[in-house]
PDB file of C-alpha atoms in Angstrom:
ATOM      1  CA  UNK M   1      86.948 -16.636-191.020  1.00 65.00           C
ATOM      2  CA  UNK M   2      83.838 -15.747-192.514  1.00 72.00           C
ATOM      3  CA  UNK M   3      82.350 -14.832-189.725  1.00 74.00           C
ATOM      4  CA  UNK M   4      82.336 -10.987-189.413  1.00 75.00           C
ATOM      5  CA  UNK M   5      82.887 -10.469-185.935  1.00 72.00           C
ATOM      6  CA  UNK M   6      85.835 -12.470-185.596  1.00 70.00           C
ATOM      7  CA  UNK M   7      87.204 -10.247-189.490  1.00 68.00           C
ATOM      8  CA  UNK M   8      86.431  -7.537-187.125  1.00 68.00           C
ATOM      9  CA  UNK M   9      88.182  -8.201-184.569  1.00 62.00           C
ATOM     10  CA  UNK M  10      91.012  -9.028-186.644  1.00 63.00           C
ATOM     11  CA  UNK M  11      91.367  -6.510-188.533  1.00 61.00           C
ATOM     12  CA  UNK M  12      90.717  -9.086-191.593  1.00 69.00           C
ATOM     13  CA  UNK M  13      89.279  -8.899-195.058  1.00 77.00           C
ATOM     14  CA  UNK M  14      87.564 -11.962-196.269  1.00 79.00           C
ATOM     15  CA  UNK M  15      89.638 -14.071-198.933  1.00 80.00           C
ATOM     16  CA  UNK M  16      89.520 -16.282-201.745  1.00 85.00           C
ATOM     17  CA  UNK M  17      90.567 -19.878-201.340  1.00 84.00           C
ATOM     18  CA  UNK M  18      94.043 -19.030-203.029  1.00 87.00           C
ATOM     19  CA  UNK M  19      94.637 -15.828-201.092  1.00 85.00           C
ATOM     20  CA  UNK M  20      94.494 -17.435-198.003  1.00 80.00           C
ATOM     21  CA  UNK M  21      97.037 -20.331-199.236  1.00 84.00           C
ATOM     22  CA  UNK M  22      99.161 -17.670-200.537  1.00 84.00           C
ATOM     23  CA  UNK M  23      98.793 -16.060-196.456  1.00 77.00           C
ATOM     24  CA  UNK M  24      99.586 -19.443-195.105  1.00 77.00           C
ATOM     25  CA  UNK M  25     102.900 -19.615-197.492  1.00 80.00           C
ATOM     26  CA  UNK M  26     104.168 -16.482-196.527  1.00 76.00           C
ATOM     27  CA  UNK M  27     103.887 -16.788-193.115  1.00 73.00           C
ATOM     28  CA  UNK M  28     105.827 -19.990-193.046  1.00 74.00           C
ATOM     29  CA  UNK M  29     108.574 -18.653-194.951  1.00 78.00           C
ATOM     30  CA  UNK M  30     109.036 -14.171-194.211  1.00 82.00           C
ATOM     31  CA  UNK M  31     111.035 -13.186-192.021  1.00 84.00           C
ATOM     32  CA  UNK M  32     109.261 -11.007-190.710  1.00 90.00           C
ATOM     33  CA  UNK M  33     106.441 -13.446-189.545  1.00 89.00           C
ATOM     34  CA  UNK M  34     106.117 -15.688-187.050  1.00 91.00           C
ATOM     35  CA  UNK M  35     102.877 -17.900-186.296  1.00 89.00           C
ATOM     36  CA  UNK M  36     101.599 -20.795-184.557  1.00 90.00           C
ATOM     37  CA  UNK M  37      98.420 -22.774-184.242  1.00 89.00           C
ATOM     38  CA  UNK M  38      96.002 -23.044-180.996  1.00 92.00           C
ATOM     39  CA  UNK M  39      95.387 -25.950-179.899  1.00 90.00           C
ATOM     40  CA  UNK M  40      93.403 -27.344-177.003  1.00 89.00           C
ATOM     41  CA  UNK M  41      95.226 -29.517-174.634  1.00 83.00           C
ATOM     42  CA  UNK M  42      96.860 -32.356-175.147  1.00 75.00           C
ATOM     43  CA  UNK M  43      97.108 -35.308-172.766  1.00 70.00           C
ATOM     44  CA  UNK M  44      99.040 -37.916-175.472  1.00 63.00           C
ATOM     45  CA  UNK M  45     101.754 -40.232-173.819  1.00 59.00           C
ATOM     46  CA  UNK M  46     105.444 -41.161-174.697  1.00 54.00           C
ATOM     47  CA  UNK M  47     108.364 -41.630-173.101  1.00 49.00           C
ATOM     48  CA  UNK M  48     110.308 -39.236-174.659  1.00 55.00           C
ATOM     49  CA  UNK M  49     110.028 -35.705-176.727  1.00 54.00           C
ATOM     50  CA  UNK M  50     111.513 -37.823-179.847  1.00 52.00           C
ATOM     51  CA  UNK M  51     108.885 -40.376-179.668  1.00 54.00           C
ATOM     52  CA  UNK M  52     106.388 -37.789-179.606  1.00 56.00           C
ATOM     53  CA  UNK M  53     104.448 -37.299-182.997  1.00 58.00           C
ATOM     54  CA  UNK M  54     102.175 -33.920-182.896  1.00 62.00           C
ATOM     55  CA  UNK M  55     100.891 -34.696-186.865  1.00 61.00           C
ATOM     56  CA  UNK M  56      97.190 -35.805-186.300  1.00 67.00           C
ATOM     57  CA  UNK M  57      97.522 -36.134-182.857  1.00 72.00           C
ATOM     58  CA  UNK M  58      98.186 -32.906-180.769  1.00 74.00           C
ATOM     59  CA  UNK M  59      97.625 -30.718-183.792  1.00 77.00           C
ATOM     60  CA  UNK M  60      94.592 -32.374-185.591  1.00 80.00           C
ATOM     61  CA  UNK M  61      91.755 -30.169-187.663  1.00 83.00           C
ATOM     62  CA  UNK M  62      89.892 -30.577-184.291  1.00 85.00           C
ATOM     63  CA  UNK M  63      91.916 -29.661-181.806  1.00 88.00           C
ATOM     64  CA  UNK M  64      93.091 -26.102-183.907  1.00 90.00           C
ATOM     65  CA  UNK M  65      91.391 -23.534-181.693  1.00 92.00           C
ATOM     66  CA  UNK M  66      92.538 -20.067-183.140  1.00 91.00           C
ATOM     67  CA  UNK M  67      96.119 -18.376-184.149  1.00 91.00           C
ATOM     68  CA  UNK M  68      98.789 -15.827-182.123  1.00 94.00           C
ATOM     69  CA  UNK M  69     100.953 -13.969-184.889  1.00 93.00           C
ATOM     70  CA  UNK M  70     103.892 -11.843-184.378  1.00 95.00           C
ATOM     71  CA  UNK M  71     105.233  -9.462-187.374  1.00 94.00           C
ATOM     72  CA  UNK M  72     108.304  -7.446-186.839  1.00 94.00           C
ATOM     73  CA  UNK M  73     109.141  -4.150-188.354  1.00 92.00           C
ATOM     74  CA  UNK M  74     111.425  -1.618-187.762  1.00 91.00           C
ATOM     75  CA  UNK M  75     110.485   2.108-186.396  1.00 87.00           C
ATOM     76  CA  UNK M  76     113.264   4.965-186.263  1.00 81.00           C
ATOM     77  CA  UNK M  77     113.877   6.755-183.880  1.00 70.00           C
ATOM     78  CA  UNK M  78     112.431  11.409-183.989  1.00 61.00           C
ATOM     79  CA  UNK M  79     115.969  12.696-182.666  1.00 53.00           C
ATOM     80  CA  UNK M  80     113.883  15.596-181.638  1.00 50.00           C
ATOM     81  CA  UNK M  81     111.507  14.426-179.694  1.00 47.00           C
ATOM     82  CA  UNK M  82     111.657  11.063-179.011  1.00 46.00           C
ATOM     83  CA  UNK M  83     109.000   9.726-180.909  1.00 48.00           C
ATOM     84  CA  UNK M  84     108.827   7.272-183.468  1.00 43.00           C
ATOM     85  CA  UNK M  85     108.127   7.180-187.019  1.00 44.00           C
ATOM     86  CA  UNK M  86     107.470   4.317-189.653  1.00 43.00           C
ATOM     87  CA  UNK M  87     110.922   3.014-190.883  1.00 40.00           C
ATOM     88  CA  UNK M  88     110.556   1.331-194.014  1.00 40.00           C
ATOM     89  CA  UNK M  89     113.753  -0.318-194.880  1.00 43.00           C
ATOM     90  CA  UNK M  90     115.762  -0.022-191.868  1.00 42.00           C
ATOM     91  CA  UNK M  91     119.237  -1.887-191.379  1.00 45.00           C
ATOM     92  CA  UNK M  92     119.610  -2.183-187.159  1.00 43.00           C
ATOM     93  CA  UNK M  93     121.303   0.946-187.318  1.00 47.00           C
ATOM     94  CA  UNK M  94     121.145   2.153-183.637  1.00 53.00           C
ATOM     95  CA  UNK M  95     118.340   4.859-184.376  1.00 70.00           C
ATOM     96  CA  UNK M  96     116.070   1.902-185.055  1.00 82.00           C
ATOM     97  CA  UNK M  97     114.249  -0.044-182.594  1.00 88.00           C
ATOM     98  CA  UNK M  98     112.699  -3.479-183.779  1.00 92.00           C
ATOM     99  CA  UNK M  99     109.089  -3.659-182.653  1.00 94.00           C
ATOM    100  CA  UNK M 100     107.230  -7.181-182.538  1.00 95.00           C
ATOM    101  CA  UNK M 101     103.214  -6.483-183.202  1.00 96.00           C
ATOM    102  CA  UNK M 102     101.316  -8.979-182.065  1.00 96.00           C
ATOM    103  CA  UNK M 103      97.616 -11.135-182.983  1.00 93.00           C
ATOM    104  CA  UNK M 104      95.805 -13.594-180.980  1.00 94.00           C
ATOM    105  CA  UNK M 105      92.676 -15.067-182.422  1.00 90.00           C
ATOM    106  CA  UNK M 106      90.472 -17.306-180.533  1.00 91.00           C
ATOM    107  CA  UNK M 107      88.515 -18.468-182.864  1.00 85.00           C
ATOM    108  CA  UNK M 108      85.138 -20.367-182.286  1.00 81.00           C
ATOM    109  CA  UNK M 109      82.920 -18.804-179.266  1.00 84.00           C
ATOM    110  CA  UNK M 110      82.702 -21.735-177.593  1.00 89.00           C
ATOM    111  CA  UNK M 111      86.831 -22.263-176.887  1.00 91.00           C
ATOM    112  CA  UNK M 112      86.096 -17.930-175.767  1.00 89.00           C
ATOM    113  CA  UNK M 113      86.318 -17.175-171.529  1.00 89.00           C
ATOM    114  CA  UNK M 114      88.118 -20.713-170.632  1.00 92.00           C
ATOM    115  CA  UNK M 115      91.496 -19.023-170.406  1.00 92.00           C
ATOM    116  CA  UNK M 116      93.419 -20.780-173.618  1.00 94.00           C
ATOM    117  CA  UNK M 117      94.167 -17.043-174.854  1.00 94.00           C
ATOM    118  CA  UNK M 118      95.900 -15.989-172.465  1.00 94.00           C
ATOM    119  CA  UNK M 119      97.402 -19.355-171.730  1.00 94.00           C
ATOM    120  CA  UNK M 120      98.407 -19.056-175.997  1.00 95.00           C
ATOM    121  CA  UNK M 121      99.788 -15.583-175.528  1.00 96.00           C
ATOM    122  CA  UNK M 122     102.088 -15.801-172.649  1.00 95.00           C
ATOM    123  CA  UNK M 123     103.252 -19.284-173.971  1.00 94.00           C
ATOM    124  CA  UNK M 124     103.617 -17.445-177.118  1.00 95.00           C
ATOM    125  CA  UNK M 125     105.722 -14.135-175.033  1.00 95.00           C
ATOM    126  CA  UNK M 126     107.839 -16.845-173.188  1.00 94.00           C
ATOM    127  CA  UNK M 127     108.952 -18.702-176.538  1.00 94.00           C
ATOM    128  CA  UNK M 128     109.560 -14.964-177.980  1.00 94.00           C
ATOM    129  CA  UNK M 129     111.400 -13.993-174.668  1.00 93.00           C
ATOM    130  CA  UNK M 130     113.975 -17.399-175.179  1.00 92.00           C
ATOM    131  CA  UNK M 131     114.249 -16.756-178.816  1.00 92.00           C
ATOM    132  CA  UNK M 132     114.352 -13.304-179.268  1.00 91.00           C
ATOM    133  CA  UNK M 133     117.589 -12.484-180.477  1.00 90.00           C
ATOM    134  CA  UNK M 134     117.317 -15.464-183.205  1.00 91.00           C
ATOM    135  CA  UNK M 135     113.848 -13.892-184.364  1.00 92.00           C
ATOM    136  CA  UNK M 136     115.924 -10.718-184.845  1.00 91.00           C
ATOM    137  CA  UNK M 137     118.595 -11.679-186.353  1.00 90.00           C
ATOM    138  CA  UNK M 138     116.361 -14.207-189.305  1.00 89.00           C
ATOM    139  CA  UNK M 139     114.564 -10.464-189.402  1.00 91.00           C
ATOM    140  CA  UNK M 140     117.732  -8.526-190.293  1.00 89.00           C
ATOM    141  CA  UNK M 141     118.901 -11.545-192.479  1.00 83.00           C
ATOM    142  CA  UNK M 142     122.004 -12.538-190.272  1.00 70.00           C
ATOM    143  CA  UNK M 143     123.903 -14.727-188.250  1.00 60.00           C
ATOM    144  CA  UNK M 144     123.869 -14.711-184.754  1.00 59.00           C
ATOM    145  CA  UNK M 145     127.376 -13.919-183.860  1.00 57.00           C
ATOM    146  CA  UNK M 146     128.876 -14.512-180.397  1.00 52.00           C
ATOM    147  CA  UNK M 147     129.210 -11.206-179.022  1.00 52.00           C
ATOM    148  CA  UNK M 148     125.713 -10.483-179.740  1.00 47.00           C
ATOM    149  CA  UNK M 149     124.942  -9.495-176.058  1.00 48.00           C
ATOM    150  CA  UNK M 150     126.631  -6.867-176.185  1.00 42.00           C
ATOM    151  CA  UNK M 151     125.091  -5.896-179.454  1.00 46.00           C
ATOM    152  CA  UNK M 152     121.820  -3.583-178.713  1.00 46.00           C
ATOM    153  CA  UNK M 153     120.529  -2.431-182.092  1.00 47.00           C
ATOM    154  CA  UNK M 154     120.123  -6.196-182.999  1.00 73.00           C
ATOM    155  CA  UNK M 155     117.195  -7.360-180.791  1.00 86.00           C
ATOM    156  CA  UNK M 156     113.688  -6.671-180.245  1.00 91.00           C
ATOM    157  CA  UNK M 157     113.099  -3.978-178.813  1.00 91.00           C
ATOM    158  CA  UNK M 158     109.566  -3.656-177.404  1.00 92.00           C
ATOM    159  CA  UNK M 159     106.124  -5.690-178.143  1.00 96.00           C
ATOM    160  CA  UNK M 160     102.864  -3.827-179.232  1.00 96.00           C
ATOM    161  CA  UNK M 161      99.190  -4.821-180.044  1.00 96.00           C
ATOM    162  CA  UNK M 162      96.185  -2.629-181.948  1.00 94.00           C
ATOM    163  CA  UNK M 163      93.439  -3.654-180.593  1.00 93.00           C
ATOM    164  CA  UNK M 164      89.791  -2.078-181.276  1.00 91.00           C
ATOM    165  CA  UNK M 165      88.169   0.393-178.314  1.00 93.00           C
ATOM    166  CA  UNK M 166      85.231  -1.973-177.842  1.00 92.00           C
ATOM    167  CA  UNK M 167      86.961  -4.737-177.668  1.00 90.00           C
ATOM    168  CA  UNK M 168      87.462  -4.910-174.067  1.00 93.00           C
ATOM    169  CA  UNK M 169      88.222  -8.366-173.485  1.00 92.00           C
ATOM    170  CA  UNK M 170      91.132  -8.130-175.725  1.00 93.00           C
ATOM    171  CA  UNK M 171      91.885  -4.975-173.704  1.00 95.00           C
ATOM    172  CA  UNK M 172      91.582  -6.593-170.551  1.00 95.00           C
ATOM    173  CA  UNK M 173      93.780  -9.885-171.397  1.00 95.00           C
ATOM    174  CA  UNK M 174      96.611  -7.921-172.926  1.00 96.00           C
ATOM    175  CA  UNK M 175      96.898  -5.010-170.536  1.00 95.00           C
ATOM    176  CA  UNK M 176      96.815  -8.341-167.701  1.00 93.00           C
ATOM    177  CA  UNK M 177      99.574  -9.170-169.487  1.00 92.00           C
ATOM    178  CA  UNK M 178     102.080  -6.105-168.528  1.00 92.00           C
ATOM    179  CA  UNK M 179     100.880  -4.037-172.200  1.00 96.00           C
ATOM    180  CA  UNK M 180     100.610  -0.302-171.208  1.00 96.00           C
ATOM    181  CA  UNK M 181      98.731   1.626-174.302  1.00 96.00           C
ATOM    182  CA  UNK M 182     100.672   4.390-175.349  1.00 95.00           C
ATOM    183  CA  UNK M 183      97.539   7.032-175.601  1.00 95.00           C
ATOM    184  CA  UNK M 184      94.172   7.274-173.389  1.00 94.00           C
ATOM    185  CA  UNK M 185      92.524   7.732-176.744  1.00 94.00           C
ATOM    186  CA  UNK M 186      92.198   5.393-179.798  1.00 93.00           C
ATOM    187  CA  UNK M 187      93.864   6.232-183.367  1.00 93.00           C
ATOM    188  CA  UNK M 188      92.018   7.555-186.486  1.00 91.00           C
ATOM    189  CA  UNK M 189      90.999   3.308-186.859  1.00 90.00           C
ATOM    190  CA  UNK M 190      89.514   3.741-183.103  1.00 92.00           C
ATOM    191  CA  UNK M 191      92.371   1.158-181.973  1.00 93.00           C
ATOM    192  CA  UNK M 192      94.925   1.733-178.323  1.00 96.00           C
ATOM    193  CA  UNK M 193      98.100   0.673-179.229  1.00 96.00           C
ATOM    194  CA  UNK M 194      99.089  -0.648-176.182  1.00 97.00           C
ATOM    195  CA  UNK M 195     103.384  -1.965-175.903  1.00 96.00           C
ATOM    196  CA  UNK M 196     105.315  -4.512-173.857  1.00 94.00           C
ATOM    197  CA  UNK M 197     108.678  -2.677-173.055  1.00 89.00           C
ATOM    198  CA  UNK M 198     109.923  -5.389-170.553  1.00 79.00           C
ATOM    199  CA  UNK M 199     109.660  -8.975-171.711  1.00 82.00           C
ATOM    200  CA  UNK M 200     112.877 -11.179-170.470  1.00 86.00           C
ATOM    201  CA  UNK M 201     112.490 -14.923-169.719  1.00 88.00           C
ATOM    202  CA  UNK M 202     112.668 -14.174-165.778  1.00 90.00           C
ATOM    203  CA  UNK M 203     109.571 -11.647-166.550  1.00 88.00           C
ATOM    204  CA  UNK M 204     107.261 -13.780-168.784  1.00 92.00           C
ATOM    205  CA  UNK M 205     107.869 -17.171-166.415  1.00 92.00           C
ATOM    206  CA  UNK M 206     106.174 -14.962-163.684  1.00 92.00           C
ATOM    207  CA  UNK M 207     103.914 -14.183-165.698  1.00 92.00           C
ATOM    208  CA  UNK M 208     103.447 -17.682-166.298  1.00 92.00           C
ATOM    209  CA  UNK M 209     103.141 -18.581-162.314  1.00 93.00           C
ATOM    210  CA  UNK M 210     100.493 -16.199-161.229  1.00 93.00           C
ATOM    211  CA  UNK M 211      98.653 -17.878-163.702  1.00 93.00           C
ATOM    212  CA  UNK M 212      99.060 -20.698-163.160  1.00 91.00           C
ATOM    213  CA  UNK M 213     100.594 -21.745-166.106  1.00 90.00           C
ATOM    214  CA  UNK M 214     103.192 -23.523-165.652  1.00 84.00           C
ATOM    215  CA  UNK M 215     104.176 -26.624-167.920  1.00 82.00           C
ATOM    216  CA  UNK M 216     106.193 -25.164-170.974  1.00 85.00           C
ATOM    217  CA  UNK M 217     108.225 -28.149-173.246  1.00 83.00           C
ATOM    218  CA  UNK M 218     109.810 -27.483-176.935  1.00 84.00           C
ATOM    219  CA  UNK M 219     109.248 -30.166-178.942  1.00 77.00           C
ATOM    220  CA  UNK M 220     110.726 -30.263-182.724  1.00 71.00           C
ATOM    221  CA  UNK M 221     108.383 -30.429-185.231  1.00 65.00           C
ATOM    222  CA  UNK M 222     107.754 -34.230-187.108  1.00 62.00           C
TER     223      UNK M 222
END
């Protein structure tokens, strides 16, 4: 994050080491955040998933190349025109929606333009699609109940991303995975907002097949 280009691309400010540690703690514990570290592909072999030790192997420091994040918020629907406005303290009522804002960064230039960003994004979207109700329930501080399938107000309704108008590579990446601009003109900060309304498991798996990202496995971190 000492690179000004990365800070500009991620709309970030330089932080002290203590501030970085505090932010890391909040990412680990806050229910409105989900963050994964992106690492280089790993070819380690073992007899079973339970025997795999990821620490200092697949996610060794020299294999880390970026991160991908989800920030959850609620927006309340305007009954007059159907637009959405910020909803600071929503409680999951049916007139509010849960929006997941996605951020993606491949930090080092030598690792860009190799497909890692798309692979990380689609893998992350697949994880969200598989666990969307658990993620929403955690965000709303409640247990996942047996009738959640009928509870339309307790789910992530859409995903959003905000990208600088000159960041053409990121715009093309997210548009290639189904994100659509909500406006033809950038906002006050010079950013386009794009949204993905359809991100069910089947749709994400089709995208993974299209871009040959065919191996997906969740392994419990130890």
